[in-house]
Amino acid sequence: MDIRYERRNVYKEADEKKTEEIFSYAEGYKKFLDSAKTERDAAEICQKLALERGFTPYKFGEKLKAGDRRYHISHGKTVFLIKAGSEDAAKYGIRIMGAHVDSPRLDLKPHPLYEEKGLAMFKTHYYGGIKKYQWTAMPLALHGVMYKKGGERVDIKVGDDDGDPVFYISDLLPHLSAEQNGLTLSKAIKGESLNALAGTIPEIGAEDEKNAVKANILKLLHDKYGVTEEDFTCSELCLVPAGHARDVGFDRGLISAYAHDDICCAYPEMTALFESVASPHTLVAIFADKEEVGSDGVTGMNSRIILDLLNAVSASIGADPVAARYASLCVSADVTAGYDPNYPDVFDKRNSCFLNGGAAVQKYTGSAGKRSTNDAPAEVMAKIRDILDGENVIWQTGEMGKVDAGGGGTIAKFISYIGIDTVDMGLPVLSMHAPYEIISKADLYEMHLAMKAFCK
Ligand code: MN
Ligand code: MN
């Protein structure tokens, strides 16, 4: 028995077959990721995959038997995948995996479209924690929905196909940046200057000469989608980075893409639930909305939706809901910071998570003296360790960054609030919340194995 702790590296232990599995799993992930840039996109593709696998919509009040597969979607955004277990949930508990599928981005304002000196622009309001300067001078795609009077929904997705136009927020040329260069990063680009180019060609013969470009855009939108300017007030339109996931490095070990946080956890929990067979535990995988803005709102995990859904599922499988909850275990599946050699000063390298080190279990998150954290009890950590080690999953643990460098939160504290043992687990990420983030294919695969072990 080795009494020392040694960090592991997935590739140092992987044989040829496992390396192949790592790489082929990543291909499925990249495909999923490219079609899951917003929570609505993610819910749609998840629903499609669930339907293909025989899942049917969950009916509140229905009775479920072992192996039954259901899904529930709230407002087209938050998804619950449900698989009924073979044993009494009051004893075995429900195994919950909770990732989020919203990512930092730029939302269009309720009155987004305006014209200034012949340029039509979209006004935006950033969603989630972004570094504003990262969102300028790059191609952006527009994803979302608009509602017409009477409630007809129009889906909009422009900018990801090669033939599509994109949108673009200009940055200042270096030649005229003398003043901007002296500002701090947080002040150099202001929220109100994150306005995206939407068009430049005037409508010939427009009534209002000064707004002829805007008039032309409205005409194009009306011709294509049948929407009016007022319909923007009943819309959710998001500017997200255009393009798709790409391999990084000569060895292709990493993936650069938008929305790894948190699709890189949502995808493994989904694939694990799909692949699980005959689990004694009832399984619930959550694709949550609103995590990036604090989990508030009717589709966020800081709402009654999680409690009500679990109570309903408990009733469906014939278990006492309170007993089931207190016997349950939850992995809050979310990312953490990977150690970044470009910025060693913000890490405690003895307590960091490393790329290729496997699934990253976090006892606590939070900031400023572990504030606002679900600090998983040691007993829960011990249980998770046994689950992961029992299936030889490669995992690591640490903290997001060094003490007082900052911090962050996840949905963990909202699940533990209702009495469920919860621990954070996810992938180490580089450039988290940047338009293009980095993860390791090996960690992604270990996360899938970890979620499979959890579902067993
Ligand atoms: Mn996250
Ligand atoms: Mn995040």
JSON list of C-alpha atoms and ligand atoms in Angstrom, two decimals, residues 99-100 102 104 260-263 265 291-292 333-336 409-411 432-433, ligand 1:
[
{"chain": "A", "resi": 99, "resn": "ALA", "atom": "CA", "xyz": [-24.67, 20.73, -15.18]},
{"chain": "A", "resi": 100, "resn": "HIS", "atom": "CA", "xyz": [-25.67, 24.04, -16.72]},
{"chain": "A", "resi": 102, "resn": "ASP", "atom": "CA", "xyz": [-26.12, 28.61, -20.41]},
{"chain": "A", "resi": 104, "resn": "PRO", "atom": "CA", "xyz": [-21.51, 33.89, -20.98]},
{"chain": "A", "resi": 260, "resn": "HIS", "atom": "CA", "xyz": [-17.15, 24.27, -22.77]},
{"chain": "A", "resi": 261, "resn": "ASP", "atom": "CA", "xyz": [-18.40, 25.85, -19.51]},
{"chain": "A", "resi": 262, "resn": "ASP", "atom": "CA", "xyz": [-20.57, 23.93, -19.03]},
{"chain": "A", "resi": 263, "resn": "ILE", "atom": "CA", "xyz": [-21.38, 21.71, -22.00]},
{"chain": "A", "resi": 265, "resn": "CYS", "atom": "CA", "xyz": [-20.04, 18.50, -18.09]},
{"chain": "A", "resi": 291, "resn": "GLU", "atom": "CA", "xyz": [-26.18, 29.43, -13.70]},
{"chain": "A", "resi": 292, "resn": "GLU", "atom": "CA", "xyz": [-23.99, 32.13, -15.20]},
{"chain": "A", "resi": 333, "resn": "ALA", "atom": "CA", "xyz": [-21.18, 18.97, -12.68]},
{"chain": "A", "resi": 334, "resn": "ASP", "atom": "CA", "xyz": [-19.34, 22.17, -13.43]},
{"chain": "A", "resi": 335, "resn": "VAL", "atom": "CA", "xyz": [-15.91, 23.29, -14.53]},
{"chain": "A", "resi": 336, "resn": "THR", "atom": "CA", "xyz": [-13.03, 24.73, -12.55]},
{"chain": "A", "resi": 409, "resn": "GLY", "atom": "CA", "xyz": [-19.90, 29.43, -7.47]},
{"chain": "A", "resi": 410, "resn": "THR", "atom": "CA", "xyz": [-21.96, 26.67, -9.01]},
{"chain": "A", "resi": 411, "resn": "ILE", "atom": "CA", "xyz": [-25.44, 25.23, -8.58]},
{"chain": "A", "resi": 432, "resn": "MET", "atom": "CA", "xyz": [-12.77, 30.03, -18.79]},
{"chain": "A", "resi": 433, "resn": "HIS", "atom": "CA", "xyz": [-15.54, 32.42, -19.93]},
{"chain": "B", "resi": 1, "resn": "MN", "atom": "MN", "xyz": [-19.99, 26.70, -15.05]}
]
